[in-house]
Each structure stands twice: as C-alpha cells, then as structure tokens.
Coordinates of C-alpha atoms in Angstrom, one line a residue:
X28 CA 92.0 73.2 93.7
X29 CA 89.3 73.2 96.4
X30 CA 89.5 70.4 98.4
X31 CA 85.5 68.8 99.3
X32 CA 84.9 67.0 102.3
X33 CA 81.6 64.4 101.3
X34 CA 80.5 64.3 104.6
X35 CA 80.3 68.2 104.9
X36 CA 76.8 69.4 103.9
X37 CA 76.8 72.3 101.8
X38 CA 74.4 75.6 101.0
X39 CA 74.3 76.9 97.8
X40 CA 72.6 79.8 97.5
X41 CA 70.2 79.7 100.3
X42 CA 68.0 77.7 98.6
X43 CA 69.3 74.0 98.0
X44 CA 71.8 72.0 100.4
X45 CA 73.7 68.9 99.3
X46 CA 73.2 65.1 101.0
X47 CA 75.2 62.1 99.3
X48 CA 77.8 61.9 96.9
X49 CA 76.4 60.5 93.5
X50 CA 79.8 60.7 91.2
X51 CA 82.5 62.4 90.7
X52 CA 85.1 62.7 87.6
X53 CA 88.0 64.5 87.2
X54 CA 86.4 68.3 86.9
X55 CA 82.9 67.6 88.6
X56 CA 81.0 66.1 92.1
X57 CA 77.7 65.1 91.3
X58 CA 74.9 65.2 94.8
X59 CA 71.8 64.3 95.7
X60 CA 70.0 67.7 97.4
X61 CA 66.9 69.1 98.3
X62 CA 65.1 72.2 98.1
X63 CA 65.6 74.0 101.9
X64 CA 62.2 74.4 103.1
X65 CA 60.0 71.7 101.1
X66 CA 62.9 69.1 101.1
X67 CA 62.0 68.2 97.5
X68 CA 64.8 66.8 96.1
X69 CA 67.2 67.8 93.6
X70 CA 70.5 66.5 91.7
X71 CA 73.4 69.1 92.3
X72 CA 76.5 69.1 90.2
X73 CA 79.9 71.3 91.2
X74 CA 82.2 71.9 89.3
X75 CA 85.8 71.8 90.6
X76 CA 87.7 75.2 90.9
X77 CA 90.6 75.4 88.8
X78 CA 88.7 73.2 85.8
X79 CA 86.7 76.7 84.2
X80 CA 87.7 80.4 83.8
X81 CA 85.7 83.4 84.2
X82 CA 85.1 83.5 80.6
X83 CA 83.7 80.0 80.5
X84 CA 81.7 80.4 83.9
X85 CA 79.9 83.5 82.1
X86 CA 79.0 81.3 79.2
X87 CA 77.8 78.2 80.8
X88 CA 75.3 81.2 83.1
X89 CA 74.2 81.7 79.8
X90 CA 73.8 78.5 78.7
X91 CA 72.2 77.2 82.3
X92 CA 69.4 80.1 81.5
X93 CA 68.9 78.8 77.8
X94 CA 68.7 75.5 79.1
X95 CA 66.3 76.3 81.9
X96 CA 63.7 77.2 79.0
X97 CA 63.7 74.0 77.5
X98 CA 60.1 72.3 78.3
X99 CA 60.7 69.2 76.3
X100 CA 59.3 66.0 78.6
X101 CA 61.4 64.1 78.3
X102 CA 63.8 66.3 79.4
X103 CA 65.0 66.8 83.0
X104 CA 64.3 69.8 84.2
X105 CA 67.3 72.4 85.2
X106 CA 66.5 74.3 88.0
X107 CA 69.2 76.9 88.8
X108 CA 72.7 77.4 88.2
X109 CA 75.5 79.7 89.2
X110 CA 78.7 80.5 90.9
X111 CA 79.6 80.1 94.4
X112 CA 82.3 79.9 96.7
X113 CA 82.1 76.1 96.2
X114 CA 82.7 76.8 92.7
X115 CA 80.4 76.5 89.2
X116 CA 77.0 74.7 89.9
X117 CA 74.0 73.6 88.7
X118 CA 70.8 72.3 89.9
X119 CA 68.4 69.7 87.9
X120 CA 65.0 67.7 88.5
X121 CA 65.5 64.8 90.4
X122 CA 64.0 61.7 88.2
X123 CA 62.1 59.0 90.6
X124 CA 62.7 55.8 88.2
X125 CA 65.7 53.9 87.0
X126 CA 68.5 54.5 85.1
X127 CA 69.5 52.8 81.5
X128 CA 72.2 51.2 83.0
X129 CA 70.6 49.2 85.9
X130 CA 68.0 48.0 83.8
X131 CA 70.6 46.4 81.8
X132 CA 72.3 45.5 84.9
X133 CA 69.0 44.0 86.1
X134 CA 67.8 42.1 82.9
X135 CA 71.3 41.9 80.9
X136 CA 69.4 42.9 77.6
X137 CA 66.0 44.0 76.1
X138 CA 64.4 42.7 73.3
X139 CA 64.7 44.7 70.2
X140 CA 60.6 45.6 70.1
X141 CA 60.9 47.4 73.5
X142 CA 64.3 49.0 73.1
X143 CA 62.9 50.6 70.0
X144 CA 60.6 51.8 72.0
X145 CA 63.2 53.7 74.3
X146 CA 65.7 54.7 71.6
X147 CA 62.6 56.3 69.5
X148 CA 62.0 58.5 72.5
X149 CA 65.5 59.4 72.9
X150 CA 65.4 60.5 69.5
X151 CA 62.3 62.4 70.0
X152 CA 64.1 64.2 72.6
X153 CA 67.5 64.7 70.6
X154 CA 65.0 66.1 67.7
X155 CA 63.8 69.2 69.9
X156 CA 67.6 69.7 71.6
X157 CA 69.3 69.7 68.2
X158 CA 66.9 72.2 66.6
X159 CA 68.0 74.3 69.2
X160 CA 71.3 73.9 68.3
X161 CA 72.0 71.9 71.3
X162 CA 74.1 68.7 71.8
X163 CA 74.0 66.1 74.1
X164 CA 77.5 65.0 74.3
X165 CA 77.4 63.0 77.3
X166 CA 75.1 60.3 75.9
X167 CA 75.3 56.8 78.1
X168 CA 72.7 54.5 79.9
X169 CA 73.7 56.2 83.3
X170 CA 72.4 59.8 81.7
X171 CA 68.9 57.9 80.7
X172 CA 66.4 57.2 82.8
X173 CA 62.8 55.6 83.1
X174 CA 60.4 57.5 85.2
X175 CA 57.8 55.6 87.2
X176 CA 55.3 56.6 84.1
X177 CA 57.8 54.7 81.7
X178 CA 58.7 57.9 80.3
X179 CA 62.3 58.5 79.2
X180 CA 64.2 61.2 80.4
X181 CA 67.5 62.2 79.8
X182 CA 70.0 64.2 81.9
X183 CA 73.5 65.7 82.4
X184 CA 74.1 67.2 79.4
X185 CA 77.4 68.6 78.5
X186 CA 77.0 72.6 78.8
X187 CA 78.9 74.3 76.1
X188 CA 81.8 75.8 77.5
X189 CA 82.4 72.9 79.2
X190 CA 85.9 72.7 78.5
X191 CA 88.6 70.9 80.3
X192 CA 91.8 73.2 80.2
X193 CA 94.7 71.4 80.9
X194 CA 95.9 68.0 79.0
X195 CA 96.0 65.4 82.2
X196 CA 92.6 66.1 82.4
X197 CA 91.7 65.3 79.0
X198 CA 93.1 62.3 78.9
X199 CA 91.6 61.1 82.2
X200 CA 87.9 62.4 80.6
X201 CA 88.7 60.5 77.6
X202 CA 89.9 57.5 79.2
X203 CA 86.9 57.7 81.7
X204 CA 84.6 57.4 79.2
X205 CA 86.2 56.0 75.9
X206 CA 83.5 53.5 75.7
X207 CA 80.8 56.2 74.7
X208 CA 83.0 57.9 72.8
X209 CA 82.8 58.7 69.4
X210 CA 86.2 58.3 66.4
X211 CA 85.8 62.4 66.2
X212 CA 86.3 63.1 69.7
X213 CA 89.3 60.4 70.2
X214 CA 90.6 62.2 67.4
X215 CA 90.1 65.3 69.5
X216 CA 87.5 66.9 68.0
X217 CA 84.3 68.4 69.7
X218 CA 80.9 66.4 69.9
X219 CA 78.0 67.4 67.0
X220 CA 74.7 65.8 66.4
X221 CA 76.6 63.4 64.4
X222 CA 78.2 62.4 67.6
X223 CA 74.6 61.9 69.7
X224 CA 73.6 59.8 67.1
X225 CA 76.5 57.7 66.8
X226 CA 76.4 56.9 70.6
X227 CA 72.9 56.3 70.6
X228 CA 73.6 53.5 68.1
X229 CA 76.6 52.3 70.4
X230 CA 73.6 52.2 73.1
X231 CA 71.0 50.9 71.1
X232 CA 73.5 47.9 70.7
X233 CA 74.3 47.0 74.0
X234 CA 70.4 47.2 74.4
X235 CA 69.4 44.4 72.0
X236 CA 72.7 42.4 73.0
X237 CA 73.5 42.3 76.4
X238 CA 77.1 43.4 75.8
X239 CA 79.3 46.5 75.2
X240 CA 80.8 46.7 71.8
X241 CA 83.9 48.4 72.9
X242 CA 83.9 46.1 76.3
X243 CA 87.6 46.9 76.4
X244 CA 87.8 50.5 77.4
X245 CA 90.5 53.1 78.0
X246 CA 92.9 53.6 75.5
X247 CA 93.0 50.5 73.8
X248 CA 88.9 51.1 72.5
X249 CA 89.9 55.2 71.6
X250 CA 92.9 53.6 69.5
X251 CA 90.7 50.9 67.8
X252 CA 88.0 54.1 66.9
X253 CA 91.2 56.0 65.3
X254 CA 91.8 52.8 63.1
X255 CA 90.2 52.5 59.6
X256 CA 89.0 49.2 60.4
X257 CA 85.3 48.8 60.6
X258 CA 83.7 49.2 63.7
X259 CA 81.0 46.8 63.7
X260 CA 81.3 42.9 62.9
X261 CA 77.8 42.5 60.6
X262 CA 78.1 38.8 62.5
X263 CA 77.5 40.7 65.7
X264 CA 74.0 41.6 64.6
X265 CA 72.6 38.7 62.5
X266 CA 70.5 37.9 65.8
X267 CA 68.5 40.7 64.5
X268 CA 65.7 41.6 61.6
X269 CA 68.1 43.0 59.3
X270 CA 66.6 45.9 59.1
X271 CA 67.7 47.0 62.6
X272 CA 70.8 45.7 61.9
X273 CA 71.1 48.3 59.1
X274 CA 70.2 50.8 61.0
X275 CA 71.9 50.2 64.1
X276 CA 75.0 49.3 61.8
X277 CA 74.3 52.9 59.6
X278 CA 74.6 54.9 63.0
X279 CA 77.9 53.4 64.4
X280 CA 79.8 54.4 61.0
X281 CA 83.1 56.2 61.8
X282 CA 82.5 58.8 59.0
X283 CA 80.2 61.4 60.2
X284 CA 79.0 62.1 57.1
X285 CA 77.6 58.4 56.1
X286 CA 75.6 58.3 59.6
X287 CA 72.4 59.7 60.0
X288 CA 71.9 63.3 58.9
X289 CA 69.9 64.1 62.0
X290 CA 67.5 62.6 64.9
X291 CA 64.5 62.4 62.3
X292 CA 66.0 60.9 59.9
X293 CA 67.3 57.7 62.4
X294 CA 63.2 58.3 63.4
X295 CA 61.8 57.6 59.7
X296 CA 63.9 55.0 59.8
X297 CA 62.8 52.9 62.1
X298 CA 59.6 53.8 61.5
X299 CA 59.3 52.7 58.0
X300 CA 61.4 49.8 59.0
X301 CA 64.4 50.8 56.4
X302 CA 67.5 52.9 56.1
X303 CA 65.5 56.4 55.2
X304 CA 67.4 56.9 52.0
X305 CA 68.9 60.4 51.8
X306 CA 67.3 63.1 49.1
X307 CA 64.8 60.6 48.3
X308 CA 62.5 63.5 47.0
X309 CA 65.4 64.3 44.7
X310 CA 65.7 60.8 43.7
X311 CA 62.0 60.7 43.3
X312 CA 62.4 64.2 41.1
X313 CA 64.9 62.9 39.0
X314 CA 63.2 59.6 38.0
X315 CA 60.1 62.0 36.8
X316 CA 62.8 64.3 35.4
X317 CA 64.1 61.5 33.5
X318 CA 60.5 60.1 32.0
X319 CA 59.7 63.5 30.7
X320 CA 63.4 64.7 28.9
X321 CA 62.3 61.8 26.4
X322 CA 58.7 63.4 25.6
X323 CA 60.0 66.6 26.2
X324 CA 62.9 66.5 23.0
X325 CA 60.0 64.7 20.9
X326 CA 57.7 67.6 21.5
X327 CA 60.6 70.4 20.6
X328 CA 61.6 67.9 17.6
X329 CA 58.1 67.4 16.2
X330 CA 57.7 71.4 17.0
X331 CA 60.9 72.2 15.5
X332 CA 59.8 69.6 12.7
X333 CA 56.9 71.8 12.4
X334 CA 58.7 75.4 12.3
X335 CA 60.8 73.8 9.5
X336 CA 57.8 72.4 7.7
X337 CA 55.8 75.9 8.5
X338 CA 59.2 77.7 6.7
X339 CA 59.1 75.1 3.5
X340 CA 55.5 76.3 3.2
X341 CA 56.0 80.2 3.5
X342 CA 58.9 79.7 1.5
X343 CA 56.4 77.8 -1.0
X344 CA 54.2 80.7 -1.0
X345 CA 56.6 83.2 -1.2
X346 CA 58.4 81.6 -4.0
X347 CA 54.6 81.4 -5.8
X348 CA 53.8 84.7 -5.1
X349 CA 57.2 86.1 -6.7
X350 CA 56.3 83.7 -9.7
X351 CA 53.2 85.0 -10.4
X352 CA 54.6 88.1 -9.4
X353 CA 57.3 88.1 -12.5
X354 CA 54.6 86.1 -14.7
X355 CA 52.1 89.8 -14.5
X356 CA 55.2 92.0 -15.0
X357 CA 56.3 89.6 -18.3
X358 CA 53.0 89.9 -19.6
X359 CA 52.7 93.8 -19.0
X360 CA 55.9 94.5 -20.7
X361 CA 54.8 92.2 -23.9
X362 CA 51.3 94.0 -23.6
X363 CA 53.5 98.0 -23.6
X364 CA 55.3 96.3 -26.4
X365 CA 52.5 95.0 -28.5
X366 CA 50.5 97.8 -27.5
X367 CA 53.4 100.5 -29.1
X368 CA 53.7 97.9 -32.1
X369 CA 50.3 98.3 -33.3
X370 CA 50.3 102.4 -32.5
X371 CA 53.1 102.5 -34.8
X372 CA 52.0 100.8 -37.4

C-alpha cells in the first residue's frame, strides 16, 4: 500500500494540488485543495492503493461522470475524478458553512420546528438522488452541511463500486461507523434507499435530542441492531408532538419493509403532520368499492328480478297464444265435422 506523507503537497492532474489533511479511514485520505491557477478551493478524496481493482476503478470513472451531471442544489458539486499515480481520486465543491455535526456540537440540540426544516431538505435532496437510482450510503451530520445561505448540502457519497476487498477492512469500516449504520448492513448487506432513510431518522433523532441513540458504538451497537429487540424506547421521544415521534420512530424500524417506501413518502409525512399511510388511494378505492357492491347486487337482483318477471310474461303470452291457438283448430275441426254432417245428410 502506498505509503502518504501529509506534509507532502500533491498534483493531481495538473490542475488541483492538495493542502491539509481533513480525514482519513481505512481505504481513503480526505484534503482540502485548490484549483492551480485561481486557488479556488476544492475537497480532494484518495483512495488508498491496494483498497479497489481495475475493474472497480473503471466503474467508479463511470460513476464520477454520472455523478458530475447531477445539478441538484443541494448537492455538492463533483468536480473531476480519476486515476493517478497517487491512486483513485475525486474532486468535489468546497461548501463555505458548517457541518451537521458542529452545529450540534455548538448548540447540543435543535428544536424540532427547525430540524424539520433541515431533514425536509435532505429529503428533497435524497428524492432527486434515488430517482436516479442513486444511494447515499454514507449518511451522517459530518456529510451535511449548511451553507452561508442556510441551504443544505450534502456530500461524500458512497460511489458504487466502492467496495472494500479484504475482511480487516470491513470490520474496521463497520466498526468506524457502526453508529450510522443501519440492521441490513451489520448484517452484511449493501445500503438501499431504505438504508438513507433509516439513517436519516437516526439523525433526525440526535437533532431533536441532543444525544446519539446508539451512543455506544463499535461492536456492541452493530450486535444490538442484529437483535430482534426494538430499536427505539417510545419513552425516548414523548418530549415530542407525537406525531414526529411516529415518524421519527416509523423510519428507525429494523424491517426495511415497514420504513418509509421512499424520500416522498417520509416528505408527505411530515408535511401533513401524520404517518402517510401506504396505498391510501387503494384504501380510498376499496371503501367506494365496497359502497357500491351493495347497490350494485340490488341492481343485477331487481334486473334479474325483472328478466324473470319479463320470462313469466312471454311465457304468459306464449302459453295464451298456444290456447287460442288450439281453441281455432278445436273449433275448425267441429266446423269440417258439422259441415260433412249436414252434406251428408
């Protein structure tokens, strides 16, 4: 594995060239940069050699370019992306503001009208990504951030392909960040819009509370999300309207399939102030459906009742007609026979 030196600047590509070390996790050193030439500065992420192959470094190009076309605001912006003796890079928009997490840091919690606010824009955000069929993945306070315009903006996504290829560094990943984590992905599973969701909800509650709901970390919280156990104390949100406590309390359940079906449906939700019921149309359709089967098997009974009465009456007539019928042919044959009696005679 390449070994970096931080104090070593570095040029990528002739164009950017790396200052301070931001982060750095097992398969990844995050930078500040800036553009050569205008000094306009950038975030730079490299990717460790030895943690991608050349099969996933020519699908996270890919990606970089599909991402690059992405225009959403509150999105920040990537820049450029490509391979280099340094290893896998990418470059993205530089956000002037603050992140999630020192807000929290600075004012312990926000108050649930406000963090609304923010989590409603994350979700607008999440709502044009997922269409796309993109995922977040990496949700936390540290990947949002507040621009000077109070816009939120939300960075470092996980590229598909991403992949970590040997087992230590798994476990370090997952241990790194088991408090965002999701059930599925401690289980080993990949992360889905399901997954985004549930985080956000994680992050909405640390928003309104001041606190982590996994504070523990590490392996202890990823064994706790494998346990059938609930999740949430409902205790640890009666602080709150309860209708933000359903929702918040609807997005953190471990079953992916009793969350939120999608971004605009955790949207509706809080905008109408209530759990957005799934199908309601349907429901809605049925309940109609329902009020007219009654009127609907009176009409085909009192039409049927009608048929039936229609068939007495033909059969009425029919049984006339063949009376009157027999009644002409009675008297014909007594007229022939009268009328040969008196020729005889």
């Amino acid at each position: 594995m390449l070994c970096y030196n931080e104090g070593v600047e570095q040029i990528l590509k002739s164009r950017y060239r790396t200052a301070e070390k931001i982060s750095e996790t097992p398969f990844s050193l995050t930078y500040r940069g800036v553009f050569i030439g205008t000094e306009k500065p950038v975030i730079i992420k490299i990717y460790k050699r030895g943690t991608l192959n050349s099969t996933l470094i020519n699908h996270m190009k890919r990606r970089v370019r599909e991402f690059s076309l992405l225009t959403h605001h509150g999105l920040a912006k990537l820049l450029d992306g490509d391979y280099g003796w340094q290893g896998f890079y990418y470059v993205r928009e530089f956000v002037e503001g603050m992140s999630l997490a020192d807000l929290l840091k600075k004012e312990g919690k926000i108050d649930a009208e406000r963090a609304t606010v923010i989590i409603d824009q994350i979700l607008s955000v999440l709502e044009e990504v997922h269409a796309r069929g993109i995922v977040h993945g990496a949700l936390k306070p540290t990947n949002i951030f507040i621009d000077q315009q109070g816009i939120i903006k939300l960075t470092d996504f996980i590229i598909e392909g991403e992949v970590k290829e040997t087992l230590p560094l798994k476990v370090q990943e997952i241990m790194a960040n088991a408090q965002y984590a999701t059930p599925e992905e401690a289980a080993g599973c990949p992360a889905t819009v399901s997954s985004d969701l549930y985080v956000l909800g994680l992050i909405f509650f640390e928003m309104v509370s001041g606190k982590l709901l996994f504070p523990e970390g590490g392996l202890k919280v990823s064994l706790r999300k494998l346990r059938p156990a609930m999740l949430l104390n409902p205790e640890e949100l009666s602080f709150l309207p309860r209708y933000l406590a359903e929702i918040i309390a609807k997005a953190l359940q471990r079953d992916p399939l009793i969350r939120f079906s999608s971004a605009t449906e955790f949207r509706e939700s809080l905008r109408r102030k209530g759990v957005a019921k799934k199908g309601v149309e349907n429901e809605e359709y049925l309940r109609i459906l329902e009020s007219l089967i009654p009127s609907y098997i009176e009409e085909v009974k009192t039409e049927s009742e009608a048929v039936e009465k229609l068939g007495r009456l033909r059969w009425s007539k029919e049984k006339h007609r063949n009376w009157l019928l027999a009644v002409i042919l009675a008297v014909a044959v007594l007229v022939g026979i009268l009328y040969a009696f008196l020729l005889g005679r």
